[in-house]
Amino acid sequence: MLRFTKRADYGLMAIHFIASHGDEGAVSAKRIAEEFHIPPERLAKILQRLAKKKLIAGHNGPKGGYVLTRQASHITVGQVVRALEGPLTVVSCMTPHDDCPQFARCNLRGPVQKIQAGITHVLDSMTLAELAAEPTAPVIPLASIH
């Protein structure tokens, strides 16, 4: 199944929250961790990666926290995911290392490249501003869906 890692999931939630609350000033890591029930140590590492890739900047002090380094309309979901996970790949043979034992006889490389290109295009086309503009859907426990 294709899905985001927990790191990418938490990172997207955090940067989306920062983008959505940017008009209030810097957003503290504590506030993000409490809002989404993310372990603070894990969130700290995620925020450090996003800061290292210059998507967010941290500010110290009593009103410290994190802010976007540029407008939300200039940061894509793809940039955030790559900052946290590295290159976007659907299968191992799409990495620069081509370490798949089936590489020489694979009959799926072409179609999988199209799938990967489509996923990359969608992630690189959606900005944080678009995410922030989307209404937040209520959480529905999976157990309640029959």
PDB file of C-alpha atoms in Angstrom:
ATOM      1  CA  MET A   1       0.000   0.000   0.000  1.00  0.00           C
ATOM      2  CA  LEU A   2       1.264   3.452  -0.860  1.00  0.00           C
ATOM      3  CA  ARG A   3       1.153   5.797   2.096  1.00  0.00           C
ATOM      4  CA  PHE A   4       3.112   8.479   3.872  1.00  0.00           C
ATOM      5  CA  THR A   5       5.443   7.471   6.671  1.00  0.00           C
ATOM      6  CA  LYS A   6       4.583   8.706  10.165  1.00  0.00           C
ATOM      7  CA  ARG A   7       7.417  11.233   9.813  1.00  0.00           C
ATOM      8  CA  ALA A   8       5.929  12.661   6.602  1.00  0.00           C
ATOM      9  CA  ASP A   9       2.418  12.549   8.065  1.00  0.00           C
ATOM     10  CA  TYR A  10       3.461  14.379  11.240  1.00  0.00           C
ATOM     11  CA  GLY A  11       5.605  16.797   9.249  1.00  0.00           C
ATOM     12  CA  LEU A  12       2.743  17.701   6.939  1.00  0.00           C
ATOM     13  CA  MET A  13       0.393  18.179   9.890  1.00  0.00           C
ATOM     14  CA  ALA A  14       2.949  20.400  11.627  1.00  0.00           C
ATOM     15  CA  ILE A  15       3.827  22.593   8.648  1.00  0.00           C
ATOM     16  CA  HIS A  16       0.156  22.829   7.670  1.00  0.00           C
ATOM     17  CA  PHE A  17      -0.603  24.026  11.207  1.00  0.00           C
ATOM     18  CA  ILE A  18       2.236  26.574  11.015  1.00  0.00           C
ATOM     19  CA  ALA A  19       0.912  27.800   7.643  1.00  0.00           C
ATOM     20  CA  SER A  20      -2.661  27.987   8.947  1.00  0.00           C
ATOM     21  CA  HIS A  21      -1.659  29.971  12.034  1.00  0.00           C
ATOM     22  CA  GLY A  22       1.044  32.153  10.489  1.00  0.00           C
ATOM     23  CA  ASP A  23      -0.963  35.311  11.017  1.00  0.00           C
ATOM     24  CA  GLU A  24      -0.684  34.700  14.783  1.00  0.00           C
ATOM     25  CA  GLY A  25       3.128  34.742  14.716  1.00  0.00           C
ATOM     26  CA  ALA A  26       5.498  31.903  15.523  1.00  0.00           C
ATOM     27  CA  VAL A  27       3.919  28.577  16.482  1.00  0.00           C
ATOM     28  CA  SER A  28       5.590  26.656  19.301  1.00  0.00           C
ATOM     29  CA  ALA A  29       6.568  23.019  18.980  1.00  0.00           C
ATOM     30  CA  LYS A  30       4.722  22.399  22.243  1.00  0.00           C
ATOM     31  CA  ARG A  31       1.483  23.726  20.764  1.00  0.00           C
ATOM     32  CA  ILE A  32       1.848  21.524  17.668  1.00  0.00           C
ATOM     33  CA  ALA A  33       2.692  18.437  19.751  1.00  0.00           C
ATOM     34  CA  GLU A  34      -0.316  18.999  22.002  1.00  0.00           C
ATOM     35  CA  GLU A  35      -2.673  19.753  19.118  1.00  0.00           C
ATOM     36  CA  PHE A  36      -1.868  16.518  17.264  1.00  0.00           C
ATOM     37  CA  HIS A  37      -0.680  14.282  20.121  1.00  0.00           C
ATOM     38  CA  ILE A  38       2.751  13.921  18.520  1.00  0.00           C
ATOM     39  CA  PRO A  39       5.567  12.833  20.847  1.00  0.00           C
ATOM     40  CA  PRO A  40       7.588  16.039  21.447  1.00  0.00           C
ATOM     41  CA  GLU A  41      10.963  14.377  20.801  1.00  0.00           C
ATOM     42  CA  ARG A  42       9.765  13.020  17.472  1.00  0.00           C
ATOM     43  CA  LEU A  43       8.277  16.357  16.481  1.00  0.00           C
ATOM     44  CA  ALA A  44      11.530  18.140  17.389  1.00  0.00           C
ATOM     45  CA  LYS A  45      13.462  15.951  14.922  1.00  0.00           C
ATOM     46  CA  ILE A  46      10.872  16.574  12.210  1.00  0.00           C
ATOM     47  CA  LEU A  47      10.939  20.335  12.741  1.00  0.00           C
ATOM     48  CA  GLN A  48      14.761  20.261  12.669  1.00  0.00           C
ATOM     49  CA  ARG A  49      14.681  18.552   9.253  1.00  0.00           C
ATOM     50  CA  LEU A  50      12.194  21.080   7.904  1.00  0.00           C
ATOM     51  CA  ALA A  51      14.357  23.923   9.240  1.00  0.00           C
ATOM     52  CA  LYS A  52      17.527  22.374   7.785  1.00  0.00           C
ATOM     53  CA  LYS A  53      15.834  22.333   4.366  1.00  0.00           C
ATOM     54  CA  LYS A  54      14.840  25.981   4.945  1.00  0.00           C
ATOM     55  CA  LEU A  55      11.080  25.395   4.777  1.00  0.00           C
ATOM     56  CA  ILE A  56      10.596  26.739   8.302  1.00  0.00           C
ATOM     57  CA  ALA A  57      12.675  28.848  10.674  1.00  0.00           C
ATOM     58  CA  GLY A  58      12.804  28.642  14.442  1.00  0.00           C
ATOM     59  CA  HIS A  59      12.797  31.658  16.739  1.00  0.00           C
ATOM     60  CA  ASN A  60      13.834  31.574  20.402  1.00  0.00           C
ATOM     61  CA  GLY A  61      12.337  33.510  23.252  1.00  0.00           C
ATOM     62  CA  PRO A  62       9.029  33.826  25.063  1.00  0.00           C
ATOM     63  CA  LYS A  63       7.127  34.324  21.804  1.00  0.00           C
ATOM     64  CA  GLY A  64       9.373  31.892  19.953  1.00  0.00           C
ATOM     65  CA  GLY A  65       8.371  29.043  17.738  1.00  0.00           C
ATOM     66  CA  TYR A  66       8.335  28.233  14.044  1.00  0.00           C
ATOM     67  CA  VAL A  67       7.347  30.235  10.989  1.00  0.00           C
ATOM     68  CA  LEU A  68       7.414  29.485   7.277  1.00  0.00           C
ATOM     69  CA  THR A  69      10.481  30.823   5.479  1.00  0.00           C
ATOM     70  CA  ARG A  70       8.399  31.878   2.490  1.00  0.00           C
ATOM     71  CA  GLN A  71       4.750  32.201   1.567  1.00  0.00           C
ATOM     72  CA  ALA A  72       2.650  29.053   1.879  1.00  0.00           C
ATOM     73  CA  SER A  73       1.810  29.386  -1.816  1.00  0.00           C
ATOM     74  CA  HIS A  74       5.511  28.844  -2.606  1.00  0.00           C
ATOM     75  CA  ILE A  75       5.970  25.600  -0.635  1.00  0.00           C
ATOM     76  CA  THR A  76       4.618  22.364  -2.088  1.00  0.00           C
ATOM     77  CA  VAL A  77       3.615  19.135  -0.397  1.00  0.00           C
ATOM     78  CA  GLY A  78       6.283  17.428  -2.517  1.00  0.00           C
ATOM     79  CA  GLN A  79       8.988  19.699  -1.109  1.00  0.00           C
ATOM     80  CA  VAL A  80       7.895  18.901   2.437  1.00  0.00           C
ATOM     81  CA  VAL A  81       7.800  15.139   1.848  1.00  0.00           C
ATOM     82  CA  ARG A  82      11.220  15.166   0.125  1.00  0.00           C
ATOM     83  CA  ALA A  83      12.674  17.267   2.967  1.00  0.00           C
ATOM     84  CA  LEU A  84      11.588  14.584   5.417  1.00  0.00           C
ATOM     85  CA  GLU A  85      11.985  11.390   3.390  1.00  0.00           C
ATOM     86  CA  GLY A  86      14.373  12.082   0.531  1.00  0.00           C
ATOM     87  CA  PRO A  87      13.491  11.304  -3.086  1.00  0.00           C
ATOM     88  CA  LEU A  88       9.923  10.196  -3.798  1.00  0.00           C
ATOM     89  CA  THR A  89      10.001   6.619  -5.052  1.00  0.00           C
ATOM     90  CA  VAL A  90       7.226   4.090  -5.498  1.00  0.00           C
ATOM     91  CA  VAL A  91       9.532   1.064  -5.728  1.00  0.00           C
ATOM     92  CA  SER A  92      13.220   0.474  -5.025  1.00  0.00           C
ATOM     93  CA  CYS A  93      14.239   0.363  -8.695  1.00  0.00           C
ATOM     94  CA  MET A  94      13.222   4.022  -9.025  1.00  0.00           C
ATOM     95  CA  THR A  95      16.070   5.061  -6.741  1.00  0.00           C
ATOM     96  CA  PRO A  96      19.406   6.198  -8.171  1.00  0.00           C
ATOM     97  CA  HIS A  97      20.947   2.939  -6.916  1.00  0.00           C
ATOM     98  CA  ASP A  98      18.716   0.589  -8.970  1.00  0.00           C
ATOM     99  CA  ASP A  99      19.320  -2.158  -6.402  1.00  0.00           C
ATOM    100  CA  CYS A 100      16.408  -4.376  -7.455  1.00  0.00           C
ATOM    101  CA  PRO A 101      17.381  -7.968  -8.342  1.00  0.00           C
ATOM    102  CA  GLN A 102      14.633  -7.958 -11.018  1.00  0.00           C
ATOM    103  CA  PHE A 103      15.937  -4.806 -12.715  1.00  0.00           C
ATOM    104  CA  ALA A 104      17.240  -6.526 -15.894  1.00  0.00           C
ATOM    105  CA  ARG A 105      14.000  -8.425 -16.576  1.00  0.00           C
ATOM    106  CA  CYS A 106      11.392  -6.149 -15.017  1.00  0.00           C
ATOM    107  CA  ASN A 107       8.316  -5.623 -17.189  1.00  0.00           C
ATOM    108  CA  LEU A 108       6.762  -2.987 -14.911  1.00  0.00           C
ATOM    109  CA  ARG A 109       9.410  -0.268 -14.927  1.00  0.00           C
ATOM    110  CA  GLY A 110       7.690   1.841 -17.616  1.00  0.00           C
ATOM    111  CA  PRO A 111       4.203   1.743 -16.077  1.00  0.00           C
ATOM    112  CA  VAL A 112       5.589   2.280 -12.572  1.00  0.00           C
ATOM    113  CA  GLN A 113       7.555   5.306 -13.816  1.00  0.00           C
ATOM    114  CA  LYS A 114       4.253   6.768 -15.067  1.00  0.00           C
ATOM    115  CA  ILE A 115       2.625   6.116 -11.689  1.00  0.00           C
ATOM    116  CA  GLN A 116       5.557   7.726  -9.894  1.00  0.00           C
ATOM    117  CA  ALA A 117       5.497  10.720 -12.246  1.00  0.00           C
ATOM    118  CA  GLY A 118       1.765  11.157 -11.575  1.00  0.00           C
ATOM    119  CA  ILE A 119       2.194  11.011  -7.807  1.00  0.00           C
ATOM    120  CA  THR A 120       5.139  13.418  -7.945  1.00  0.00           C
ATOM    121  CA  HIS A 121       3.150  15.811 -10.136  1.00  0.00           C
ATOM    122  CA  VAL A 122       0.218  15.863  -7.707  1.00  0.00           C
ATOM    123  CA  LEU A 123       2.449  16.404  -4.659  1.00  0.00           C
ATOM    124  CA  ASP A 124       4.461  19.111  -6.430  1.00  0.00           C
ATOM    125  CA  SER A 125       1.291  20.850  -7.633  1.00  0.00           C
ATOM    126  CA  MET A 126      -0.367  21.187  -4.226  1.00  0.00           C
ATOM    127  CA  THR A 127       0.867  24.034  -2.040  1.00  0.00           C
ATOM    128  CA  LEU A 128       0.589  24.618   1.681  1.00  0.00           C
ATOM    129  CA  ALA A 129      -1.719  27.531   0.901  1.00  0.00           C
ATOM    130  CA  GLU A 130      -4.098  25.108  -0.802  1.00  0.00           C
ATOM    131  CA  LEU A 131      -3.915  22.744   2.174  1.00  0.00           C
ATOM    132  CA  ALA A 132      -4.553  25.597   4.589  1.00  0.00           C
ATOM    133  CA  ALA A 133      -7.569  26.722   2.543  1.00  0.00           C
ATOM    134  CA  GLU A 134      -9.208  23.289   2.752  1.00  0.00           C
ATOM    135  CA  PRO A 135     -11.737  22.940   5.561  1.00  0.00           C
ATOM    136  CA  THR A 136     -10.678  20.419   8.165  1.00  0.00           C
ATOM    137  CA  ALA A 137     -12.894  17.369   7.999  1.00  0.00           C
ATOM    138  CA  PRO A 138     -14.152  15.891  11.248  1.00  0.00           C
ATOM    139  CA  VAL A 139     -12.321  12.774  12.366  1.00  0.00           C
ATOM    140  CA  ILE A 140     -14.440   9.660  11.891  1.00  0.00           C
ATOM    141  CA  PRO A 141     -13.198   6.560  13.727  1.00  0.00           C
ATOM    142  CA  LEU A 142     -12.698   3.707  11.272  1.00  0.00           C
ATOM    143  CA  ALA A 143     -14.559   1.358  13.623  1.00  0.00           C
ATOM    144  CA  SER A 144     -17.755   3.352  13.053  1.00  0.00           C
ATOM    145  CA  ILE A 145     -17.695   2.765   9.283  1.00  0.00           C
ATOM    146  CA  HIS A 146     -19.577  -0.385   8.293  1.00  0.00           C
TER     147      HIS A 146
END
